[in-house]
Short mmCIF file of C-alpha atoms in Angstrom, two decimals:
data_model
loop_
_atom_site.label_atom_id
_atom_site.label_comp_id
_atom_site.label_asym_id
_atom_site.label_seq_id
_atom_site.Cartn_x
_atom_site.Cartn_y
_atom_site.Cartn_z
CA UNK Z 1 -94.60 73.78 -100.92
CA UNK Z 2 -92.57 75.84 -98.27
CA UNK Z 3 -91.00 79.02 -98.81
CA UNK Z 4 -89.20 80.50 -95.55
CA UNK Z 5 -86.53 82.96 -94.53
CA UNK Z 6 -84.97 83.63 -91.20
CA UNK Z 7 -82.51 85.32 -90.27
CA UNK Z 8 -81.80 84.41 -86.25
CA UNK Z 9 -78.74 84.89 -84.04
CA UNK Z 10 -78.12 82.95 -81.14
CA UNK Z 11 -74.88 83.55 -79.62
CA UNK Z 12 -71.89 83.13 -82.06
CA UNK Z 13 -74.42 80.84 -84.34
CA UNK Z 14 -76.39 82.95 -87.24
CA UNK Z 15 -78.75 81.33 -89.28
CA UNK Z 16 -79.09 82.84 -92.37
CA UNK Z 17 -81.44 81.44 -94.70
CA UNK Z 18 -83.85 82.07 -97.52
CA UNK Z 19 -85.58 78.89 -99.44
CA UNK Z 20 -88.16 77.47 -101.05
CA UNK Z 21 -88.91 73.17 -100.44
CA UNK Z 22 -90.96 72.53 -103.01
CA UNK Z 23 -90.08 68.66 -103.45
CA UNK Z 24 -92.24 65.83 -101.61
CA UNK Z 25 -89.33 65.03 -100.03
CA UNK Z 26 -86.85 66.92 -98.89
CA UNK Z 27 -83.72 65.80 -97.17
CA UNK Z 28 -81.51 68.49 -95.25
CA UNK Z 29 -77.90 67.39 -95.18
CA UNK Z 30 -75.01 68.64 -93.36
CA UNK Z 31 -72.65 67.90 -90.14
CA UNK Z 32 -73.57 68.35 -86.75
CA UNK Z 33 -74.13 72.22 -85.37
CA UNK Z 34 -75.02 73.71 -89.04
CA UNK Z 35 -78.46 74.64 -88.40
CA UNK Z 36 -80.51 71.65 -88.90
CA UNK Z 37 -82.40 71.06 -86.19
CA UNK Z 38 -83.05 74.88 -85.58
CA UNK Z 39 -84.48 75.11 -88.94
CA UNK Z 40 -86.46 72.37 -88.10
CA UNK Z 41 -87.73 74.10 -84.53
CA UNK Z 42 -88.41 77.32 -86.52
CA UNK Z 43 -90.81 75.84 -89.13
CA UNK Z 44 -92.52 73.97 -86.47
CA UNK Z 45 -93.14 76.82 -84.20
CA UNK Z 46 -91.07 75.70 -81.33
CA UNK Z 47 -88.42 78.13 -81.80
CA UNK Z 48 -88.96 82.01 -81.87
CA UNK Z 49 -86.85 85.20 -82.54
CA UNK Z 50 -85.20 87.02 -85.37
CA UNK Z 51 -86.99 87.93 -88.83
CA UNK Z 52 -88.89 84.96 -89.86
CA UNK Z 53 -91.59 84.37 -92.55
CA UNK Z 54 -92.64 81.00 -93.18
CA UNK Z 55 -95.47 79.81 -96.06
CA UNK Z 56 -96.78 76.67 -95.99
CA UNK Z 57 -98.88 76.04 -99.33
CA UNK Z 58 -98.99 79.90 -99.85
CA UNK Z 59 -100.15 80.33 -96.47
CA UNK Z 60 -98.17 82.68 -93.83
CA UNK Z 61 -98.03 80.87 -90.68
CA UNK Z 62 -94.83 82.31 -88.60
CA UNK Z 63 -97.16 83.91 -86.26
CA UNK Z 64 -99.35 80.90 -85.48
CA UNK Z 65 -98.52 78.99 -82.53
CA UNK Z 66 -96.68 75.52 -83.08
CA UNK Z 67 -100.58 73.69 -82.45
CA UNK Z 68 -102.08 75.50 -85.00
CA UNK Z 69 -99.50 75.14 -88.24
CA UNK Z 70 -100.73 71.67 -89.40
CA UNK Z 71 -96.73 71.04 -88.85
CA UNK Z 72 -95.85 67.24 -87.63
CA UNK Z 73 -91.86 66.99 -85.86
CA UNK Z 74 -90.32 63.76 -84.67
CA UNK Z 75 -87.30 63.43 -83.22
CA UNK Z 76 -84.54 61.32 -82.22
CA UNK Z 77 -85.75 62.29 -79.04
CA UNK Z 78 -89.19 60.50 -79.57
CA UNK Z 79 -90.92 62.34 -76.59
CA UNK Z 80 -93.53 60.23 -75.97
CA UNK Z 81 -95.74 60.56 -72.83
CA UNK Z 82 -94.59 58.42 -70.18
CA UNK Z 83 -97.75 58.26 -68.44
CA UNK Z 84 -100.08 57.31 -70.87
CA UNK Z 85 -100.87 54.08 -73.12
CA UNK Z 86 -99.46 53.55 -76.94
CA UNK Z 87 -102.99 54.58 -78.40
CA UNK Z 88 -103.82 57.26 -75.52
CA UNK Z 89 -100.46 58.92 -77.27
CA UNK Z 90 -101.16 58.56 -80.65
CA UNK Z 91 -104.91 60.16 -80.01
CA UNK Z 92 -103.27 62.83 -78.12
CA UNK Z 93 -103.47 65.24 -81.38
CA UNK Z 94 -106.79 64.37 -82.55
CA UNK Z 95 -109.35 66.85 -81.89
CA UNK Z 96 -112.75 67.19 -83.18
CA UNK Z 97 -113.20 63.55 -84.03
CA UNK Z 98 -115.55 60.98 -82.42
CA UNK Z 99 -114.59 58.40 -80.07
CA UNK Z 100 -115.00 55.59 -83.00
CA UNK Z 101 -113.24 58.36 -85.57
CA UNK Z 102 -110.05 58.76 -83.46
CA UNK Z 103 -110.18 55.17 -82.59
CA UNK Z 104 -109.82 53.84 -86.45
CA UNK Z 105 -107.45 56.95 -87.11
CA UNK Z 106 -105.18 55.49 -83.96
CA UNK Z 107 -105.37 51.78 -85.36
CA UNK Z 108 -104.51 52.86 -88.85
CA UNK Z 109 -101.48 54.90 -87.45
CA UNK Z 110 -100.14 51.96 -85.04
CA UNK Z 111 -100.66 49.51 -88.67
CA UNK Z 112 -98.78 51.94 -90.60
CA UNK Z 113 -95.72 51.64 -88.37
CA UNK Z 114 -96.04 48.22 -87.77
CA UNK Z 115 -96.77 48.15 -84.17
CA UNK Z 116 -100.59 47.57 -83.87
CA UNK Z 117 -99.76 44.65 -81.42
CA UNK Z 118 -98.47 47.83 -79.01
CA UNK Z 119 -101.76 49.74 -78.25
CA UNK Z 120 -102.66 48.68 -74.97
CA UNK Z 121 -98.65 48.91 -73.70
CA UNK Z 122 -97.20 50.96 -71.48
CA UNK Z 123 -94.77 53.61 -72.98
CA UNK Z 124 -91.95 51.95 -70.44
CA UNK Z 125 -92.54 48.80 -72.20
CA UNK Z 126 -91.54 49.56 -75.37
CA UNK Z 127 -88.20 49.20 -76.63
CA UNK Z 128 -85.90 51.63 -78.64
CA UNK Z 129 -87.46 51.06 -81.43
CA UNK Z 130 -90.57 50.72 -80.80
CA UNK Z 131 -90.68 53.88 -79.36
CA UNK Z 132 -89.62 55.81 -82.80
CA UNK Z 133 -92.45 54.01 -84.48
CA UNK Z 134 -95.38 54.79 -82.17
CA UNK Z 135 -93.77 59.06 -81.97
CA UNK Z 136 -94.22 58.38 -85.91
CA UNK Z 137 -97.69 57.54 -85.51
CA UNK Z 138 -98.42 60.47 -82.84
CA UNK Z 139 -96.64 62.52 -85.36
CA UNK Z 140 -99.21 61.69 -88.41
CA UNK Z 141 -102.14 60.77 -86.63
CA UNK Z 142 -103.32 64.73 -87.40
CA UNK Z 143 -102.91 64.44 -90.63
CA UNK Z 144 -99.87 67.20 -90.92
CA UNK Z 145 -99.57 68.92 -94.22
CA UNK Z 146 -95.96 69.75 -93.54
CA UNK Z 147 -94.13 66.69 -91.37
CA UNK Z 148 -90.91 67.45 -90.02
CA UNK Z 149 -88.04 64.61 -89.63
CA UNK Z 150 -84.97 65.15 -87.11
CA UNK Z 151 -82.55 61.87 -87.74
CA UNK Z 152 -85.80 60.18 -85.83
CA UNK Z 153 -85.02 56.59 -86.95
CA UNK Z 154 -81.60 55.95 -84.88
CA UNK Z 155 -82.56 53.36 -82.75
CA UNK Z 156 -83.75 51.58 -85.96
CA UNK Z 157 -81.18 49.47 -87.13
CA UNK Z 158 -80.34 50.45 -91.08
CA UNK Z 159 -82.91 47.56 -92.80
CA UNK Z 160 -85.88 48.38 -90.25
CA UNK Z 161 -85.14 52.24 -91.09
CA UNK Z 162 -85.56 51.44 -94.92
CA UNK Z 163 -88.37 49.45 -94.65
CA UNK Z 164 -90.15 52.21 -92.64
CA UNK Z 165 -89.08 54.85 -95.02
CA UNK Z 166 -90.31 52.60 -98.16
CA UNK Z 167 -93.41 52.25 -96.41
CA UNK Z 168 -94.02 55.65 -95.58
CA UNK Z 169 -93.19 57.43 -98.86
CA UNK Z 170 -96.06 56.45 -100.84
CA UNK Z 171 -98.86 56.26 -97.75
CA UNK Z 172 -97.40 59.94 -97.59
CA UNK Z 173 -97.85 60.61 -101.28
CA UNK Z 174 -101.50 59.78 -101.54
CA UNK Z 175 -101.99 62.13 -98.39
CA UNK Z 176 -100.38 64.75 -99.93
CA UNK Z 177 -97.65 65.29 -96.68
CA UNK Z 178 -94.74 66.69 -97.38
CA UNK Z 179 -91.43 65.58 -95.81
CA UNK Z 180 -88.56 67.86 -94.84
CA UNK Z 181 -85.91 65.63 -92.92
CA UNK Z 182 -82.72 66.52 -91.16
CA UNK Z 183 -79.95 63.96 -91.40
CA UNK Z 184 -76.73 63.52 -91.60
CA UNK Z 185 -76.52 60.15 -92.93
CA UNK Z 186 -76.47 60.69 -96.98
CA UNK Z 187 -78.40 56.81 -97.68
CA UNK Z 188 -81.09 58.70 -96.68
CA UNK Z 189 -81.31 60.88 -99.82
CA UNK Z 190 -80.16 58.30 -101.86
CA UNK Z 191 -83.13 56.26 -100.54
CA UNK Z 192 -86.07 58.60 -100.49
CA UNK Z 193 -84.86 60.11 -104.17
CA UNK Z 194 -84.73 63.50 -102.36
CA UNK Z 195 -84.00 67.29 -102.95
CA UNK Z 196 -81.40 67.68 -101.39
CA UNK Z 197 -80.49 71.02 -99.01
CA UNK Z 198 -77.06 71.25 -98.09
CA UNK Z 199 -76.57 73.16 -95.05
CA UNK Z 200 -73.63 74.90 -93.62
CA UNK Z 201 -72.72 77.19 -90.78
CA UNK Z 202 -76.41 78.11 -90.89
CA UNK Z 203 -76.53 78.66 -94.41
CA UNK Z 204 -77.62 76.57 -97.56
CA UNK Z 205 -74.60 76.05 -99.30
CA UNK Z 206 -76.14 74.00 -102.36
CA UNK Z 207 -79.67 72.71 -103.18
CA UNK Z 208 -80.82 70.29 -105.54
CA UNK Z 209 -81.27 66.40 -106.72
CA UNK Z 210 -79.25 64.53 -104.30
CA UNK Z 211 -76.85 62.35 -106.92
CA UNK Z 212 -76.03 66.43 -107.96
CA UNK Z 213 -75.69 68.38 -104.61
CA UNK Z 214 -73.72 65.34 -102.67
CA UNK Z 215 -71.52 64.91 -105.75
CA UNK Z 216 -70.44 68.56 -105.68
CA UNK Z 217 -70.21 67.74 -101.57
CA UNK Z 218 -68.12 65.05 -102.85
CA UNK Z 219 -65.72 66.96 -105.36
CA UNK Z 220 -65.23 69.86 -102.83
CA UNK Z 221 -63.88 67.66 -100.09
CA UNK Z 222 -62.00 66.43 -102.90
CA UNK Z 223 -60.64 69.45 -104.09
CA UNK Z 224 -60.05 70.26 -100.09
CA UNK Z 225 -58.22 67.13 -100.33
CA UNK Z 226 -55.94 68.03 -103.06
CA UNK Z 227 -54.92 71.26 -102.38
CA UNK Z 228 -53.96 69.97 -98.43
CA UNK Z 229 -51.72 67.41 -100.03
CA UNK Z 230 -50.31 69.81 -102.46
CA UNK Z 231 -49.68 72.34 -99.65
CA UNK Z 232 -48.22 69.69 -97.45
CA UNK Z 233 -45.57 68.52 -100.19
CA UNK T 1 -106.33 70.54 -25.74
CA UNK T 2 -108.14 72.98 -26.66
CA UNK T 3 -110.60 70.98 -28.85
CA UNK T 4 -111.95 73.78 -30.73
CA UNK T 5 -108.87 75.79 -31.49
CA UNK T 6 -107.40 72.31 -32.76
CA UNK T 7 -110.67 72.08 -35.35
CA UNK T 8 -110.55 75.62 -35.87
CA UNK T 9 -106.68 75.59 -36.52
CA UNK T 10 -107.46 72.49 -39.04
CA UNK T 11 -110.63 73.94 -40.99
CA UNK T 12 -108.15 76.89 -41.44
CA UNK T 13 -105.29 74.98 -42.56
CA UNK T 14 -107.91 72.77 -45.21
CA UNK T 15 -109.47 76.21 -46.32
CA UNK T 16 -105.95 77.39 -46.82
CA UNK T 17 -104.52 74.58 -49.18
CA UNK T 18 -107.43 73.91 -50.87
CA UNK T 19 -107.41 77.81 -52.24
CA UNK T 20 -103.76 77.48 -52.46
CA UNK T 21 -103.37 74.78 -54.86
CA UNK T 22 -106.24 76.03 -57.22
CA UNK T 23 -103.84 79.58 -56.97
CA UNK T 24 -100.53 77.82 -57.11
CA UNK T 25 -101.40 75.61 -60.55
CA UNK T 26 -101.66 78.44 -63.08
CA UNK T 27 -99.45 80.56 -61.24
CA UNK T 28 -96.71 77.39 -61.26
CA UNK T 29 -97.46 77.15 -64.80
CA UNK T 30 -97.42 80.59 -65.81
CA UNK T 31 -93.72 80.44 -64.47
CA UNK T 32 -92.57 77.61 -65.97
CA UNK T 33 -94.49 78.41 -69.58
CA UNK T 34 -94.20 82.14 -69.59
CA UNK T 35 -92.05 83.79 -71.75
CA UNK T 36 -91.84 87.75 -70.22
CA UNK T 37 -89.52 89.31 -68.56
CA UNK T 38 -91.92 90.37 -65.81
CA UNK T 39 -91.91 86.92 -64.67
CA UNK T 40 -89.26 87.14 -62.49
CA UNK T 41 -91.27 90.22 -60.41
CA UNK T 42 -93.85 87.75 -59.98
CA UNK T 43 -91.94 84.93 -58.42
CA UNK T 44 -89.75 87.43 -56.06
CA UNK T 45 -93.20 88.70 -54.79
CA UNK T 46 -94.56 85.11 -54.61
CA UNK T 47 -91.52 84.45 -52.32
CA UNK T 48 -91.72 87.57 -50.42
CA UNK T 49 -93.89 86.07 -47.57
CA UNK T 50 -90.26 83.36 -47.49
CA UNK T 51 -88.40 86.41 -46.00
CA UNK T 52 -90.81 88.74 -44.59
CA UNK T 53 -91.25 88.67 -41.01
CA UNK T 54 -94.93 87.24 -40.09
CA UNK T 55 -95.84 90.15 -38.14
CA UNK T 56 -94.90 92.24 -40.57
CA UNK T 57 -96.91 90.91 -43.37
CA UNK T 58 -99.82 90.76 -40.86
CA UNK T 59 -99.21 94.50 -40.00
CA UNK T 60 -99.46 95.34 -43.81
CA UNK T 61 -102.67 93.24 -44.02
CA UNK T 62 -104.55 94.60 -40.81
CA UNK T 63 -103.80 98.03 -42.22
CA UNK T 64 -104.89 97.16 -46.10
CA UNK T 65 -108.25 95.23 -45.10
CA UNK T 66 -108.83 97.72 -42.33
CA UNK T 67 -111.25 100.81 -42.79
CA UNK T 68 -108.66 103.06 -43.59
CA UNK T 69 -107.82 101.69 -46.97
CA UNK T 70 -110.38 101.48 -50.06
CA UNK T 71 -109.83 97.92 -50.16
CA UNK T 72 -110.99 97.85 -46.50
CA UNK T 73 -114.52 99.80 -47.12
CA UNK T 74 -115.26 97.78 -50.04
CA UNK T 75 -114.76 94.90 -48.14
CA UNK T 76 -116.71 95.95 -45.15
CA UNK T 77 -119.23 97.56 -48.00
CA UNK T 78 -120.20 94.08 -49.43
CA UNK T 79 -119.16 91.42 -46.23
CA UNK T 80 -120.77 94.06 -43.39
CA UNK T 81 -117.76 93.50 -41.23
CA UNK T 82 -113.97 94.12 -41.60
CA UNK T 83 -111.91 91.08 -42.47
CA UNK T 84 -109.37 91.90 -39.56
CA UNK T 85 -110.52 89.62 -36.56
CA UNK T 86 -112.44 87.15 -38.62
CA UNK T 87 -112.07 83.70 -39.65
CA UNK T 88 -112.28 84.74 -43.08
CA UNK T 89 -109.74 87.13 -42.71
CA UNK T 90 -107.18 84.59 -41.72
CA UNK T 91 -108.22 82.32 -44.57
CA UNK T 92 -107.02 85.32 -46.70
CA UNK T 93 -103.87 86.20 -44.37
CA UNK T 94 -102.56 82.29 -44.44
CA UNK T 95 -103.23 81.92 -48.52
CA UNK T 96 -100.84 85.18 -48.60
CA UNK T 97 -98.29 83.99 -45.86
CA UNK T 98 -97.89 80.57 -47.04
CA UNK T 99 -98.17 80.89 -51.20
CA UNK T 100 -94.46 79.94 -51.59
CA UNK T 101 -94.97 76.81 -49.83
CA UNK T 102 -97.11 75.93 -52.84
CA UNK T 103 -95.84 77.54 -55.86
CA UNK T 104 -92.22 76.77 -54.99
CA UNK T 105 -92.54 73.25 -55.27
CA UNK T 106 -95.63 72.74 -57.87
CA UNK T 107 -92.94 75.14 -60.12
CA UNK T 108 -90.49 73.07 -59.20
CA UNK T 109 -92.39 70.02 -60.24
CA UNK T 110 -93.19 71.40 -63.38
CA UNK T 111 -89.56 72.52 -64.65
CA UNK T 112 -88.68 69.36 -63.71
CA UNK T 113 -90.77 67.78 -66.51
CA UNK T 114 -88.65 67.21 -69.84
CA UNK T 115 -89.11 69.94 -72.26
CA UNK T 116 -89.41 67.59 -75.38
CA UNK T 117 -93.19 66.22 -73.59
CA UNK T 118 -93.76 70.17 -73.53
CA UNK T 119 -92.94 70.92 -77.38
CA UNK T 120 -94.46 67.56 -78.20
CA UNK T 121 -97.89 68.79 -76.59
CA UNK T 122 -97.83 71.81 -78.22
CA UNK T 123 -96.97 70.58 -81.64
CA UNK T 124 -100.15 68.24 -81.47
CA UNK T 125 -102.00 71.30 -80.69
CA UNK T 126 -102.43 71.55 -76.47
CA UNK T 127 -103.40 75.10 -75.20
CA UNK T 128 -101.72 75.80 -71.91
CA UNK T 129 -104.62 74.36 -69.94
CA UNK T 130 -104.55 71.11 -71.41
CA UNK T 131 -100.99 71.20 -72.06
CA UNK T 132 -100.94 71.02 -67.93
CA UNK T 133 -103.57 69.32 -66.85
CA UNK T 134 -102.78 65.99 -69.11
CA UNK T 135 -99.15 66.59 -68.83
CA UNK T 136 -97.49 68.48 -66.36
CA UNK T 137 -99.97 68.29 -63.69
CA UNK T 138 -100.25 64.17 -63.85
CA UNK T 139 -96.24 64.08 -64.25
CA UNK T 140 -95.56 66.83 -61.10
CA UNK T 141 -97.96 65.30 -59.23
CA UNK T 142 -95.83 64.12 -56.22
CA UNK T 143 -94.95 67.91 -56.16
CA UNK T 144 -98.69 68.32 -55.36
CA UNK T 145 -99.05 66.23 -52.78
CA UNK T 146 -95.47 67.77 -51.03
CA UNK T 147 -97.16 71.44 -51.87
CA UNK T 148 -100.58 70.84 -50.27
CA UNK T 149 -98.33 69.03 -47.11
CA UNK T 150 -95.88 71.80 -47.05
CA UNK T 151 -99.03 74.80 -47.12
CA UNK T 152 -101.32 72.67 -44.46
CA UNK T 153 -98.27 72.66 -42.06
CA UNK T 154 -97.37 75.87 -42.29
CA UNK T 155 -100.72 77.19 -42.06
CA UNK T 156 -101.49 75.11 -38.52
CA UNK T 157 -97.99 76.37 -37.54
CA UNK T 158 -98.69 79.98 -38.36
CA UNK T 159 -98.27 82.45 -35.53
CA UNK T 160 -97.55 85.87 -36.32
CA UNK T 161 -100.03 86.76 -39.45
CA UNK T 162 -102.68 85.27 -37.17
CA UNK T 163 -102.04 87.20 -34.09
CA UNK T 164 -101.59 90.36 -36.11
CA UNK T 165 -104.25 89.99 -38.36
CA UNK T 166 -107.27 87.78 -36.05
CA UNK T 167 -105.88 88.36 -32.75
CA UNK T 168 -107.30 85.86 -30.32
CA UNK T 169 -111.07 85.71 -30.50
CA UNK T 170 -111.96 81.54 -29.46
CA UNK T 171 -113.91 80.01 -32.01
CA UNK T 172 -113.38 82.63 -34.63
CA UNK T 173 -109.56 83.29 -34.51
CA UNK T 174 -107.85 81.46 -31.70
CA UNK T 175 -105.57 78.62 -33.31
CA UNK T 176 -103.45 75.98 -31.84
CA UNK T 177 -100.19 78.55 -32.07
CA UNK T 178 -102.64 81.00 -30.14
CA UNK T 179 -103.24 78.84 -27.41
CA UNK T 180 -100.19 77.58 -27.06
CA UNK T 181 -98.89 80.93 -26.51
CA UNK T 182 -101.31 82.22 -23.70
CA UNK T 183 -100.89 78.88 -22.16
CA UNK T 184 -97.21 79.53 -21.97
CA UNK T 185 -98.12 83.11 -20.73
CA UNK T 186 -100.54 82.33 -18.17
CA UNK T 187 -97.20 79.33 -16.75
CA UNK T 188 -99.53 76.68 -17.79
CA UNK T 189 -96.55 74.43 -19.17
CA UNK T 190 -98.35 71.21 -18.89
CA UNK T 191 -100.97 72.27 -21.11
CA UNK T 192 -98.54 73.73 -23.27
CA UNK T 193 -96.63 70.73 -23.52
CA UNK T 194 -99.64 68.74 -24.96
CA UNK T 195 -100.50 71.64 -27.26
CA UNK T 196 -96.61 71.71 -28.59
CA UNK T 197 -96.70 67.87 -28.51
CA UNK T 198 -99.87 67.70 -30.46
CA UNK T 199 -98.49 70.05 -33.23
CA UNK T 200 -95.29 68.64 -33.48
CA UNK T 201 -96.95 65.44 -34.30
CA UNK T 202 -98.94 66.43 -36.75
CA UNK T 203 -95.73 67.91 -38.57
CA UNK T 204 -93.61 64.95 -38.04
CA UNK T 205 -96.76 62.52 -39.22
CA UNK T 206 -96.98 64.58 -42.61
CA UNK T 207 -93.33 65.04 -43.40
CA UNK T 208 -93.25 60.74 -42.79
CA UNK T 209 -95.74 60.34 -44.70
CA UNK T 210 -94.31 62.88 -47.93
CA UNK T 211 -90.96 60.80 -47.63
CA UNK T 212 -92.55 57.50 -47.50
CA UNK T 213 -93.59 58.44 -50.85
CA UNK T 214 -90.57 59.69 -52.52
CA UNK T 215 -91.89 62.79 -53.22
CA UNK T 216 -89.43 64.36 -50.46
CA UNK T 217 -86.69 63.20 -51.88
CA UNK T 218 -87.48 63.75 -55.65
CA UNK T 219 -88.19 67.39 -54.37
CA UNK T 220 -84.94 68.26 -53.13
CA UNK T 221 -83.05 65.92 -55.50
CA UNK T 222 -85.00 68.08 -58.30
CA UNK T 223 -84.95 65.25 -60.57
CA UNK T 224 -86.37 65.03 -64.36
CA UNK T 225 -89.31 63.04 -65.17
CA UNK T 226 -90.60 61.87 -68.11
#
């Protein structure tokens, strides 16, 4: 369960919003420059400023540092160290564990995404893909309780992307790992049988089951459509 | 040649870069991380020594770790001599003059490094010192090697702090610069000529060797990594 509000201006853009996530998954829809991906930043830590106040599981963590949230964010922009092997990146957020300990955690990560083969390679080796799958492993390997999603599965083409996801949602079930995902692409929310947050101008504009919220979506751009015709004849 | 101004001149310029780049990491880093607005007084005073004429800084430091200042009497207090016209003196007068040589590119190096391997370590829980010793240090590491090349020149070229601050005392505080200037002074050109010949060598030999590695060029081409 999250429950946030910020209220942050940068520039002309003013993101306004006060919410509570409390679905397993939740999928934040809405077109490009409406807030998603600075939502995303702000839960995660990576972004600062305004009034925020974010609870994970009834715990206030706005003022802990992005390390210390038990937050997971992938991106399309998989970020992977270029310098170090597949499994030296995936171990990169275990701490605390034994050598053996992170080594089974890093092999059961690399399995999950389907890229166990990949260990030993070198980052530059990897394709597009590939790439998404092991920053998906990095991402879980901690065991987040909150994992973020940012429209991370683009170089996936649409049947590896589903796979993934149907593979993911119930390994993420039993862990108790939440999912908040940005996205643009509404098969997504169809897919995952999501809440669905739609997001506009940096504020929620509608929230609910997604076969509800991107119907209304669906009946205002119709509405938007009639009343252009109408005007224009 | 003036053998022992030359190993003089390069146990100065080693001393020098060596306390340079353990200065110039976290310093770099505190730049490039840092968040206040005081930041920006910090890197105009770490390139003050860029514009300030050597003899000038020297003056400032002969008069601060002289007896005059409290600074000075502590010093003299706890090392039993003044640091002005000692080898240790210079050590601390070349880490001062030459500090931009190393921040400016190590701070360089690390802005240069894609923000995204930044959040990334910091979402999987890297404190700063991690955060850039497994990633921005290993990814701005050319920038090292140009910053330690850059300070060890510059410190063996150094003439004013050094004559200001050591004055000419052989085998404490006479480097190659040194020599070469009394050597010009005293008309003794062919001396001077394989003094000037033997620095210029060593600066052209270094610079080769940075651009032979691409770290020259990435430098001044400021180019992202990673």
């Amino acid at each position: 369960m999250v429950d946030c509000s910020f209220d942050l201006r940068r520039g002309g853009f003013h993101l306004r919003i006060a919410c509570r996530f409390a679905s397993e998954w939740t999928v934040i829809f809405g077109p490009s420059g409406a807030g998603k991906s600075t939502l995303l930043r702000m839960l995660a830590g990576l972004e600062r400023g305004g009034a925020a106040r974010i609870g994970v599981e009834d715990k206030e963590v706005a003022d802990l540092p992005a390390g210390r949230r038990r937050i997971g964010l992938l991106t399309q922009q998989a970020a992977l160290f270029p310098h170090l092997s597949v499994s030296a990146n995936v171990s990169y957020g275990l701490h605390g564990m034994t050598r053996e300990a992170r080594s089974v955690r890093v092999k059961e990560m690399l399995e999950l995404v389907e890229a166990k083969n990949l260990a030993d390679h070198r980052i530059s080796d990897l394709s597009g893909g590939e790439v998404q799958r092991v920053a998906l492993a990095r991402a879980l390997a901690p065991m987040p309780r909150l994992l973020l999603l940012d429209e991370p599965f683009s170089a996936l083409d649409g049947k590896a992307s589903n796979e993934l996801l149907m593979r993911l949602q119930p390994w993420l079930r039993e862990r108790n790992i939440q999912v908040i995902q940005a996205t643009h692409d509404a098969t997504d929310a169809f897919l995952t049988n999501a809440e669905v947050v739609l997001l506009q101008d940096g504020q929620i504009v509608a929230q609910g089951p997604a076969f509800e919220v991107l119907q209304t979506e669906r009946e205002r751009l119709t509405r938007n459509l009639s009343a252009a015709q109408k005007s224009a004849s | 040649m003036d053998w022992q101004a030359l190993l003089l001149t390069l146990r100065l310029a080693t001393l020098t870069t060596a306390i340079l780049l353990v200065v110039a990491v976290p310093l770099a880093a505190l730049l490039v991380l840092g968040r206040s607005r005081w930041l920006v007084l910090v890197e105009a005073l770490t390139a003050l020594p860029l514009v300030l004429p050597p003899t000038v800084l020297g003056f400032f430091l002969l008069v601060l770790l002289g007896p005059r200042t409290a600074l000075g009497r502590v010093i003299i207090g706890v090392l039993g001599h003044p640091l002005a016209f000692s080898f240790s003196g210079l050590v601390v007068g070349s880490v001062i003059y030459s500090l931009p040589f190393a921040v400016q590119p190590i701070t360089a190096g690390f802005a240069a490094v894609n923000p995204a391997l930044v959040d990334a370590a910091r979402l999987l829980g890297a404190g700063t010192p991690r955060l850039v010793s497994t990633v921005l240090l290993p990814l701005a590491r050319r920038s090292i090697v140009v910053a330690a090349v850059l300070s060890f020149l510059h410190t063996v070229g150094e003439f004013g702090v050094v004559l200001m601050l050591g004055g000419d005392i052989p085998g404490a505080t006479r480097t190659l610069s040194i020599v070469l200037y009394d050597q010009v002074e005293s008309f003794d050109y062919a001396a001077a000529m394989r003094t000037a010949v033997a620095l210029l060598t060593m600066s052209i030999v270094a610079l080769v060797a940075i651009y032979a590695t691409g770290a020259g060029r990435r430098m001044s081409q400021g180019d992202r990594r990673g």
